[in-house]
Coordinates of C-alpha atoms in Angstrom, one line a residue:
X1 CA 28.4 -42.7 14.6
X2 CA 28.4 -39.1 15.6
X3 CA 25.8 -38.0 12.6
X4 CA 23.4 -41.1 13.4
X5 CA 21.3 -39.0 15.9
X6 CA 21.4 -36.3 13.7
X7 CA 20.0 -38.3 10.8
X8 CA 17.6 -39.8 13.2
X9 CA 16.1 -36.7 14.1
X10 CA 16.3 -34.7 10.7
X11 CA 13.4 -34.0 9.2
X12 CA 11.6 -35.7 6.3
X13 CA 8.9 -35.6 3.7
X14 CA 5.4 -36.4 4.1
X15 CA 5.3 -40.0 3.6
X16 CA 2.7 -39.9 0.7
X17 CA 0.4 -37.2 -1.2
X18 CA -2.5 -38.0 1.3
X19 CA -0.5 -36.7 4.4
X20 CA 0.1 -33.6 5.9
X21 CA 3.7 -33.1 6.8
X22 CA 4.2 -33.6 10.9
X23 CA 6.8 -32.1 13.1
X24 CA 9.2 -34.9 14.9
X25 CA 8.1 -36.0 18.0
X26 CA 10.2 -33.0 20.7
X27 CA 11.0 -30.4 18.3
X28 CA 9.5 -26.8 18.3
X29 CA 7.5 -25.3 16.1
X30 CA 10.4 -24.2 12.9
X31 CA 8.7 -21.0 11.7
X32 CA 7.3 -19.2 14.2
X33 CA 5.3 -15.7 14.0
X34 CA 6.5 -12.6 15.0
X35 CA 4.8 -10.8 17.5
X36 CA 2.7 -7.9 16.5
X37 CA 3.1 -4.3 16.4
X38 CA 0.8 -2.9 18.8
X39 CA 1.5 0.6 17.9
X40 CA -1.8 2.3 18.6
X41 CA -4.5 0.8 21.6
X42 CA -8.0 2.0 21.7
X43 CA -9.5 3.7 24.2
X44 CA -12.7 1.9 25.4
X45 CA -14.3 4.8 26.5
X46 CA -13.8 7.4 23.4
X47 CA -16.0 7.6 20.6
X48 CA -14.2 7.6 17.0
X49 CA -15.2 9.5 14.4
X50 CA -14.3 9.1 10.8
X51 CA -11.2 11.5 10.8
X52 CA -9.9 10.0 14.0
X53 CA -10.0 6.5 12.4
X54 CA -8.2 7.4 9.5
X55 CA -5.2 8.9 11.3
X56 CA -5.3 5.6 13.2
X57 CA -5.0 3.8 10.2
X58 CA -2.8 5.6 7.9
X59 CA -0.2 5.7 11.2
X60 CA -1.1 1.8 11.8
X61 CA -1.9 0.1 9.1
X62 CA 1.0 -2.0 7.5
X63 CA 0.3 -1.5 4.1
X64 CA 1.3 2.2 4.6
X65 CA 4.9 1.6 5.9
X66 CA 5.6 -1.4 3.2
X67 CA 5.0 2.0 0.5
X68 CA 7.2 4.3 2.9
X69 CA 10.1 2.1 3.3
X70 CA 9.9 1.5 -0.7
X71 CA 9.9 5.3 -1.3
X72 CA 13.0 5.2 1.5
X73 CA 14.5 2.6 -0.7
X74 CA 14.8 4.8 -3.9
X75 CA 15.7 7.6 -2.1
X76 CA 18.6 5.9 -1.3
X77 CA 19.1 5.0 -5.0
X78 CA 19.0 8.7 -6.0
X79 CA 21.8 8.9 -3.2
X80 CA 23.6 6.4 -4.7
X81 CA 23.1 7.5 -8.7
X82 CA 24.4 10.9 -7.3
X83 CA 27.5 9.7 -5.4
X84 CA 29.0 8.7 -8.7
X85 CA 29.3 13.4 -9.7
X86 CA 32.2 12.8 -7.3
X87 CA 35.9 11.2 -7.1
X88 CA 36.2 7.7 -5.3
X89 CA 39.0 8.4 -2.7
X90 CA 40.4 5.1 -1.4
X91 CA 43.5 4.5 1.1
X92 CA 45.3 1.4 1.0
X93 CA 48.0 -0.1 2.3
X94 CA 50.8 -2.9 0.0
X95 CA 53.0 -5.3 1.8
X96 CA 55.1 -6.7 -1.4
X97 CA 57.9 -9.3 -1.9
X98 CA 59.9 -10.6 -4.8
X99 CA 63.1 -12.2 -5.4
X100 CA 65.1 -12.3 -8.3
X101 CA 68.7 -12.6 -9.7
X102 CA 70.9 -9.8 -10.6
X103 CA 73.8 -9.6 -12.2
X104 CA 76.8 -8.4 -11.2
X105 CA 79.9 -7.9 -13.6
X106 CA 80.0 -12.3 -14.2
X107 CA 78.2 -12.9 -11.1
X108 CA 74.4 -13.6 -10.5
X109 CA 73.5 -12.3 -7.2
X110 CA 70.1 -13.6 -5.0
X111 CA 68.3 -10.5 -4.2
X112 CA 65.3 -10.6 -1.8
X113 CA 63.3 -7.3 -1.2
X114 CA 60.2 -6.9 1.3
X115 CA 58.1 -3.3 0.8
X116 CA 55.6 -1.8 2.5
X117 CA 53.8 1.1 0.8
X118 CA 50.7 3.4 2.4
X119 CA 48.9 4.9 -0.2
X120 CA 45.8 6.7 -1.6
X121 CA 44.1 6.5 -4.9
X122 CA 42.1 8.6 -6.8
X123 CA 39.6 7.5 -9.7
X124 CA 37.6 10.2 -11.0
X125 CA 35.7 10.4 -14.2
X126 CA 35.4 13.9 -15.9
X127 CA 33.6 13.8 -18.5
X128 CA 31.3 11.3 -19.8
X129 CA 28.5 13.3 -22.2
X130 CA 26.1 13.4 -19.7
X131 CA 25.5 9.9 -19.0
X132 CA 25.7 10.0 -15.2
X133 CA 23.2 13.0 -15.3
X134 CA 20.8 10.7 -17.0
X135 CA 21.3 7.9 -14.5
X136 CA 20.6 10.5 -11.8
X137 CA 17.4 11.5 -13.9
X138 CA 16.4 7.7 -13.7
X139 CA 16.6 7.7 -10.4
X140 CA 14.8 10.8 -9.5
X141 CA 12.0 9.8 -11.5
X142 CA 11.4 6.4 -10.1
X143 CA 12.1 8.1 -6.5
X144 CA 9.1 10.4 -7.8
X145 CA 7.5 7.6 -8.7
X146 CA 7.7 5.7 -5.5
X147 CA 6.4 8.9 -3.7
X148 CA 3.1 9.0 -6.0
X149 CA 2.9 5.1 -5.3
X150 CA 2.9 5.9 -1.3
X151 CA 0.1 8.7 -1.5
X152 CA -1.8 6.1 -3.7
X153 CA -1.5 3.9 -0.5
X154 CA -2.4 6.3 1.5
X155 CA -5.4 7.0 -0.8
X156 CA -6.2 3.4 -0.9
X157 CA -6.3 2.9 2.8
X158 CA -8.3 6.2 3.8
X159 CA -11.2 4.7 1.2
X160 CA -11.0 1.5 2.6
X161 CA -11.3 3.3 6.2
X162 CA -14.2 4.8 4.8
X163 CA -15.9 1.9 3.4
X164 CA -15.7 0.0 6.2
X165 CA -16.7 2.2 9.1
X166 CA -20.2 3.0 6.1
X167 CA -20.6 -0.9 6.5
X168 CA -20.4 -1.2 10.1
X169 CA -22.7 1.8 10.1
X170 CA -25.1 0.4 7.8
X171 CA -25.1 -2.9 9.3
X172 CA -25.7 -1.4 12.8
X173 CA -28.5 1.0 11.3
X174 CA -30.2 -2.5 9.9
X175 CA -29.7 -4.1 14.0
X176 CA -31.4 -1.0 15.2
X177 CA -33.9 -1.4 12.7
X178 CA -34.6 -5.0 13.1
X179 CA -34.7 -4.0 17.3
X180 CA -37.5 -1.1 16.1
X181 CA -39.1 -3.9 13.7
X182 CA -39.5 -7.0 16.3
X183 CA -40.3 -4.3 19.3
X184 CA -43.3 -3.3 16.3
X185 CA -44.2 -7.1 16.1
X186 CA -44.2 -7.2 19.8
X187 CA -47.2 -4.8 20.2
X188 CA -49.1 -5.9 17.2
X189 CA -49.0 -9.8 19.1
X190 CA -49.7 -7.9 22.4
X191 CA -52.7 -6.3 20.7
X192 CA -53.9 -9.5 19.3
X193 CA -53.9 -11.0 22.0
X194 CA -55.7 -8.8 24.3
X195 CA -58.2 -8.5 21.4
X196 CA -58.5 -12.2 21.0
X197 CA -59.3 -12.4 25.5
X198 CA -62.0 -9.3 24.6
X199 CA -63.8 -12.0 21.8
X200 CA -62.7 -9.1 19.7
X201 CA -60.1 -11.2 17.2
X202 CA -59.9 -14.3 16.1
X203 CA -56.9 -17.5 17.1
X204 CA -55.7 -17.2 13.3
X205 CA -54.7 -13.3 14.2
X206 CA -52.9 -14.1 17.1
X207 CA -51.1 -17.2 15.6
X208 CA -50.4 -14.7 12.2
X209 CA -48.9 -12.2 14.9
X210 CA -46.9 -14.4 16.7
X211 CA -45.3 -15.3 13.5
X212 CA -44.6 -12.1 12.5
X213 CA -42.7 -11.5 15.8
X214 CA -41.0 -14.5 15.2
X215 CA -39.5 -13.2 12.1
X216 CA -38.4 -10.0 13.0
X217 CA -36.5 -11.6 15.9
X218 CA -34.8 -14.3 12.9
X219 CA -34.1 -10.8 11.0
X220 CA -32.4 -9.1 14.4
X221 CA -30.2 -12.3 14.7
X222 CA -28.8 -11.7 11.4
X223 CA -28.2 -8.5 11.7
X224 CA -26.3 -9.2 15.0
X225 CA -23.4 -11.3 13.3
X226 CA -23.6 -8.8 9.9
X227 CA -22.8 -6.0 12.5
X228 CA -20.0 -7.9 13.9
X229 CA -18.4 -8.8 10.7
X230 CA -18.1 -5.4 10.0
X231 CA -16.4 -4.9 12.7
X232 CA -13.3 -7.2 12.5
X233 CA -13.2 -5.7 8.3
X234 CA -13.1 -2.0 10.2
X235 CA -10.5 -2.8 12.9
X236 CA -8.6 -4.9 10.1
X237 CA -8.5 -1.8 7.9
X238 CA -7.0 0.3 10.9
X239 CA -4.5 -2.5 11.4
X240 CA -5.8 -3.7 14.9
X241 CA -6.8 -7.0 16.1
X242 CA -10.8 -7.5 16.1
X243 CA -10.8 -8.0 19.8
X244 CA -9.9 -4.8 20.5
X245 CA -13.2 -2.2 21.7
X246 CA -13.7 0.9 19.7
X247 CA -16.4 2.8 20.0
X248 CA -17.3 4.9 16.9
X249 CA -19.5 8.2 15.8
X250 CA -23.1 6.4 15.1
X251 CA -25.2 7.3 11.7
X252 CA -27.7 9.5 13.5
X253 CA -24.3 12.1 13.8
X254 CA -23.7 12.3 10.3
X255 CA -24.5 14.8 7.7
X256 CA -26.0 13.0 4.8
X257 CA -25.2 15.4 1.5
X258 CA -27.9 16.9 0.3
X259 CA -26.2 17.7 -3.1
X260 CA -23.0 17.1 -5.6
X261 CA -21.2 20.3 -6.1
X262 CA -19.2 19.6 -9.2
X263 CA -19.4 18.5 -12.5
X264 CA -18.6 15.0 -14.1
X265 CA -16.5 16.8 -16.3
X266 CA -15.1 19.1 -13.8
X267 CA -14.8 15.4 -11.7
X268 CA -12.8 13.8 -14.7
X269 CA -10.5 16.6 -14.8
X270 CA -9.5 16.7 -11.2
X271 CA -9.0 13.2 -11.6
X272 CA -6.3 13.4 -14.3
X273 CA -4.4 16.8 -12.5
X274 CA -4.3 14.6 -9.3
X275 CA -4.5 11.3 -9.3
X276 CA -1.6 9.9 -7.8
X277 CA -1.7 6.6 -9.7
X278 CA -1.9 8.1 -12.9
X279 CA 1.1 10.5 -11.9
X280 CA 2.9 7.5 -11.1
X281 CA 2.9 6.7 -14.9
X282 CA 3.7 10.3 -16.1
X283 CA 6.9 9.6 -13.6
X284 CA 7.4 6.2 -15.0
X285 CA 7.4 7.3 -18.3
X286 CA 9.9 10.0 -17.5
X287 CA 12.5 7.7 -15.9
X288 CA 12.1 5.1 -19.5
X289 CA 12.6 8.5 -21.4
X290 CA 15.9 8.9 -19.2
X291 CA 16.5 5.5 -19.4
X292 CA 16.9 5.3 -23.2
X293 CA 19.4 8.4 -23.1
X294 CA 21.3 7.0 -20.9
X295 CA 21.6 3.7 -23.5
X296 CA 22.7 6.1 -26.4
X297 CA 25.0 7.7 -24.3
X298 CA 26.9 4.0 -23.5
X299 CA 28.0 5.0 -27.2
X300 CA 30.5 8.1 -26.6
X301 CA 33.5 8.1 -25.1
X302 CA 34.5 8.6 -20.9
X303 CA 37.5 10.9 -19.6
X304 CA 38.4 9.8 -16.5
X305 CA 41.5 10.6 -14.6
X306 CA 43.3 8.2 -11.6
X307 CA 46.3 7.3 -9.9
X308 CA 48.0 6.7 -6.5
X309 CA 50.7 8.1 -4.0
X310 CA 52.1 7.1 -1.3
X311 CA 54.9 6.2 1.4
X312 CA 57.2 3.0 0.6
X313 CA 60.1 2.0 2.4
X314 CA 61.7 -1.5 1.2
X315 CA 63.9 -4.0 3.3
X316 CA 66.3 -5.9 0.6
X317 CA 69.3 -9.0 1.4
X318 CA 71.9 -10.0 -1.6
X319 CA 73.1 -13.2 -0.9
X320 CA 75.5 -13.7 0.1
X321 CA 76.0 -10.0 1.3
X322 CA 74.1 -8.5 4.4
X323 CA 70.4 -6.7 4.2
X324 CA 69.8 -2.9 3.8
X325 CA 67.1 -0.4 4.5
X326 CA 65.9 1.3 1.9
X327 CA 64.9 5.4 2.9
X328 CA 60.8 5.8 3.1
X329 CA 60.6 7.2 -0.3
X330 CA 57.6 9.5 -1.5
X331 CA 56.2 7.7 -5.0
X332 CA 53.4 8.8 -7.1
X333 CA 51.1 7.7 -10.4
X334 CA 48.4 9.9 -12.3
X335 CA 47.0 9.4 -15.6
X336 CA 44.7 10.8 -18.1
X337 CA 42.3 8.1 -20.1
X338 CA 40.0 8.2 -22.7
X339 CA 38.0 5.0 -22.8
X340 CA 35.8 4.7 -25.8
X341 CA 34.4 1.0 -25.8
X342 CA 34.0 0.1 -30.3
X343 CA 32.8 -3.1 -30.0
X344 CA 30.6 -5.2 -27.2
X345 CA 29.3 -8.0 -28.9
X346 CA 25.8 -5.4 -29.7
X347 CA 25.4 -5.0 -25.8
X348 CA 24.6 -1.4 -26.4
X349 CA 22.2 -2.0 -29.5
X350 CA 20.3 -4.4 -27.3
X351 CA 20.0 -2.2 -23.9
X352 CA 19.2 0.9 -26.7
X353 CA 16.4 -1.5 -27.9
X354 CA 14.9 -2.2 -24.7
X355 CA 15.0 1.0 -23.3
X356 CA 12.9 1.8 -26.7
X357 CA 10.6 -0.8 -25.9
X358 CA 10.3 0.0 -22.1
X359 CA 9.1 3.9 -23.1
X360 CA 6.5 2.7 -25.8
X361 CA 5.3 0.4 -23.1
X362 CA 4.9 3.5 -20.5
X363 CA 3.8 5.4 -22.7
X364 CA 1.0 3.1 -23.5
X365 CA 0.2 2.7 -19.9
X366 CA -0.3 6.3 -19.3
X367 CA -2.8 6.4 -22.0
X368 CA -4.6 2.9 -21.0
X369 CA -4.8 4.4 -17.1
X370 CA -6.0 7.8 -18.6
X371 CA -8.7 6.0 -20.3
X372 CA -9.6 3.8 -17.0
X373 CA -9.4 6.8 -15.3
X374 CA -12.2 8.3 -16.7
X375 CA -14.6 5.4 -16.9
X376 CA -14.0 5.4 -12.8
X377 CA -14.6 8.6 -12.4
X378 CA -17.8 8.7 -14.8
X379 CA -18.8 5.5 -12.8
X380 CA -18.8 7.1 -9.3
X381 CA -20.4 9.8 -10.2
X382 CA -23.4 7.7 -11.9
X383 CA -23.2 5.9 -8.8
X384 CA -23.3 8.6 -6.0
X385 CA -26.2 10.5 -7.8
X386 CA -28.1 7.7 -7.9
X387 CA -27.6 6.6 -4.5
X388 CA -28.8 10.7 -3.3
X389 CA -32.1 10.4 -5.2
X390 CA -32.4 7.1 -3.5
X391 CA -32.0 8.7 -0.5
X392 CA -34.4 11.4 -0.6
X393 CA -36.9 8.8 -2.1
X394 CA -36.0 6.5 0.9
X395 CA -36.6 8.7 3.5
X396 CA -39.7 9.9 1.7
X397 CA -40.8 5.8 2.2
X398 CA -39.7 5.8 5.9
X399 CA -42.0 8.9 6.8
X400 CA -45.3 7.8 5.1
X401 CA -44.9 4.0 6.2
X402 CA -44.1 5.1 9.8
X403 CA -47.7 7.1 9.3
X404 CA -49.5 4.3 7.6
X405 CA -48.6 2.2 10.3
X406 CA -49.3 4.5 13.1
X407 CA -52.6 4.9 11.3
X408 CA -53.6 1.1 10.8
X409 CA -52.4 0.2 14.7
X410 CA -54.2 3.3 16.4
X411 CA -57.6 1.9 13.7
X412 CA -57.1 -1.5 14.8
X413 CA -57.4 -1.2 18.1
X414 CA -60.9 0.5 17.7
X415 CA -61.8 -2.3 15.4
X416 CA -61.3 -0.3 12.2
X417 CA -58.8 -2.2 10.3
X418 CA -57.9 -6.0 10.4
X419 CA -55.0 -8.2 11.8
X420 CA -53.7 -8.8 8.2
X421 CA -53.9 -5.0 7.3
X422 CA -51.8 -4.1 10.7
X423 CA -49.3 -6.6 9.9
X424 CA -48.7 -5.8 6.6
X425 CA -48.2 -1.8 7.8
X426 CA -45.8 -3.3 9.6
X427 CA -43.7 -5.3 7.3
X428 CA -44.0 -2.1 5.0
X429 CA -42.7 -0.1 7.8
X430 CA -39.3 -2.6 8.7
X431 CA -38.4 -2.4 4.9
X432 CA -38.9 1.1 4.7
X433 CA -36.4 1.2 7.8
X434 CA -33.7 -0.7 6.1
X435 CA -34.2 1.1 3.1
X436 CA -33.7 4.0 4.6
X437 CA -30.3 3.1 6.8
X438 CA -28.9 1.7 3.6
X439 CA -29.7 4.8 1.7
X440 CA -28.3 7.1 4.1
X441 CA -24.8 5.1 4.2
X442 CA -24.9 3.9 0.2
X443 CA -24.9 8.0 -0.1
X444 CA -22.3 8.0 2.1
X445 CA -20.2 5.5 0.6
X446 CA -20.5 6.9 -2.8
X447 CA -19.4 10.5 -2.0
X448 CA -16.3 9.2 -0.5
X449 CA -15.7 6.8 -3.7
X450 CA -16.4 9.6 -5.9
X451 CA -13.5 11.4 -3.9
X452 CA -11.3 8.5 -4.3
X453 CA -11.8 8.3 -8.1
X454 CA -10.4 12.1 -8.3
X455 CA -8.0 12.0 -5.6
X456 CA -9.7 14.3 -3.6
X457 CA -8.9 12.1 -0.4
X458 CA -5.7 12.7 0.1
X459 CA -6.4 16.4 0.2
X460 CA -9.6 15.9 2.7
X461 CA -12.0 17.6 0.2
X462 CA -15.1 15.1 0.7
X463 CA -18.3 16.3 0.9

């Protein structure tokens, strides 16, 4: 009876495929979300530039304390790998009883005895043929390891800073350039129409005017959401809620590169001195290496020394005589062992054989990374000298179709040039625009990925 409302009120399975599961009528929600860290707050009123965004997110973002507290993690293990160079030291206290029967001349007597016994012991190993050492090298290298695998993060998030503030550039470079486009169609209606009251144009300019205008206003719209999607993936990449304001260093204030300083070659090698990924498999491959002499070693002997002293003082009754105290005595144990293990059921054989296997496997990875490396790297570099030649012919398009339109306007309003030929200036004109802007941050975006294929982000050395 007192489990039925407890029964009544447990939970249960949805009651067929079909149906979400439903909390019971009353309860609260079961798993709720933690609150979150609001460790950094914009300010509304300061402009962010690129620099200032990636300390924001390399102190913020999340992904960058999962890698520290990891590293932490194997630190400790290194800690705990070395802890085992020194004697364990324990004190302990034994409250002991027994009874037996003794005999005296023809006579069993009933003895009861009660001890109690402080005491410390020693365990210390001496010599083992360097198989601690190469449990401590283990360690070290996977500590090492875990340090290469948090600058990679770091790395990682600095480029995916980067990427995103070039998008939200680029998208707001394409809303100013849609403003510039429609405010464009605006004057060439405007024109029309006071051409068309003069008897000077035609209904079919006007109407192919208006339609124009009406476009570049459908093109501004898009732009509008693009820009604020970019946004949210730029304050998501700092590690701060989208509804947050940041204000941020506009297009206009950057330096677009005007060249690539080094080499492919000279690219490829940076990458494989520095890349912290890659180093990450060098360190990997270091701790299997360690790993597999610390399985041979499993074969040799250990010297270890131990015992225990201590305080006992025993309280003892012979029946049918009366009880005694015993004087605290002083006792002590040591001894010397050699442990030497000659058969484990092939234990050894099989850890030997997988640290075998686990080194050809790193070994294997360092090569298939080194390899992957350099396609990256060659990749990037394709990429971000392509994207400057399309820059310098971009901005090459933007001046002459800003001057061909200029030109066909200032001739249509003297009755030089037609409707169609203005409007068609002026489409030129809005692509040459977005060309442009998405030159410019294309160029942008692949300097910095060139940098992040040779690890030249985590040093700041970006163009």
């Amino acid at each position: 009876m007192l489990l039925a409302p407890a029964l009544a009120c447990a939970q249960s399975a949805p009651p067929a495929a079909n149906h979400p599961w439903e909390l019971p009528s009353g309860s609260q929600q079961p798993l709720k979300l933690p609150a979150h860290r609001a460790e950094f707050v914009p300010d509304p009123n300061q402009t962010y530039a690129l620099a200032d965004l990636v300390n924001i997110a390399e102190q913020n973002n999340p992904e960058t304390r999962v890698a520290w507290e990891a590293a932490k993690t194997r630190a400790a293990d290194l800690g705990i790998s070395r802890s085992t160079l020194y004697p364990t030291l324990a004190a302990v206290a034994v409250g002991s009883t027994a009874r037996d029967n003794i005999l005296f001349n023809t006579t069993f007597v009933r003895q009861t005895t009660f001890t109690f016994a402080p005491a410390v012991t020693l365990d210390y190993i001496i010599f083992d043929f360097g198989r601690r050492a190469d449990e401590i090298a283990v360690s070290k290298f996977n500590l090492i390891a875990a340090n290469l695998q948090f600058n990679d993060i770091h790395r990682t998030v600095i480029f995916g800073v980067m990427q995103a503030y070039y998008r939200l550039l680029n998208a707001r470079g394409q809303q100013d350039a849609a403003e510039a486009n429609l405010k464009n169609a605006q004057t060439v209606r405007e024109n029309a129409e006071a051409r068309l009251n003069l008897g000077l144009a035609t209904l079919p300019d006007v109407l192919e005017a208006r339609s124009a205008e009406a476009q570049a206003d459908y093109d501004l719209q898009a732009t509008i959401g693009a820009t604020e999607i970019a946004y949210g993936d730029l304050m998501t990449s700092l590690g701060i809620s989208p509804t947050e304001k940041l204000q941020v260093q506009g297009i206009q204030d950057l330096k677009v590169p005007e060249e690539i300083t080094n080499t492919v070659e000279k690219s490829i090698d940076l990458a494989l001195a520095q890349r912290p990924d890659l180093m990450q498999r060098v360190a990997q491959e270091r701790a299997a290496s360690a790993e597999l002499k610390a399985a041979h070693s499993n074969y040799l002997p250990t010297l270890s020394v131990n015992g225990d002293a201590g305080l006992g003082r025993t309280y003892g009754t012979q029946y049918p005589y009366q009880g005694v105290f015993s004087p605290t005595q002083e006792f002590w144990d040591a001894r010397l062992s050699l442990n030497w293990t000659i058969f484990d059921g092939w234990a050894r054989e099989q850890r030997v054989k997988r640290a075998k296997a686990q080194k050809k496997e790193a070994e294997a990875d360092i090569d298939a990374i080194r390899d992957q490396v350099e396609n990256e790297v060659w990749a990037a570099y394709s990429t971000a000298r392509t994207a400057l030649r399309q820059q310098k012919a971009a901005a090459a398009l933007l001046a002459s179709a800003t001057e061909s339109y200029n030109a066909a306007l200032e001739s249509y309003k003297y009755g030089v040039r037609s409707q169609i030929d203005v409007v068609s200036a002026q489409r030129t004109l809005a692509q040459a625009r977005t060309a442009d802007v998405n030159a410019r941050t294309q160029l942008l975006t692949g300097i910095a990925a060139l940098a992040f294929q040779t690890g030249d982000l985590l040093y700041g050395r970006v163009p």
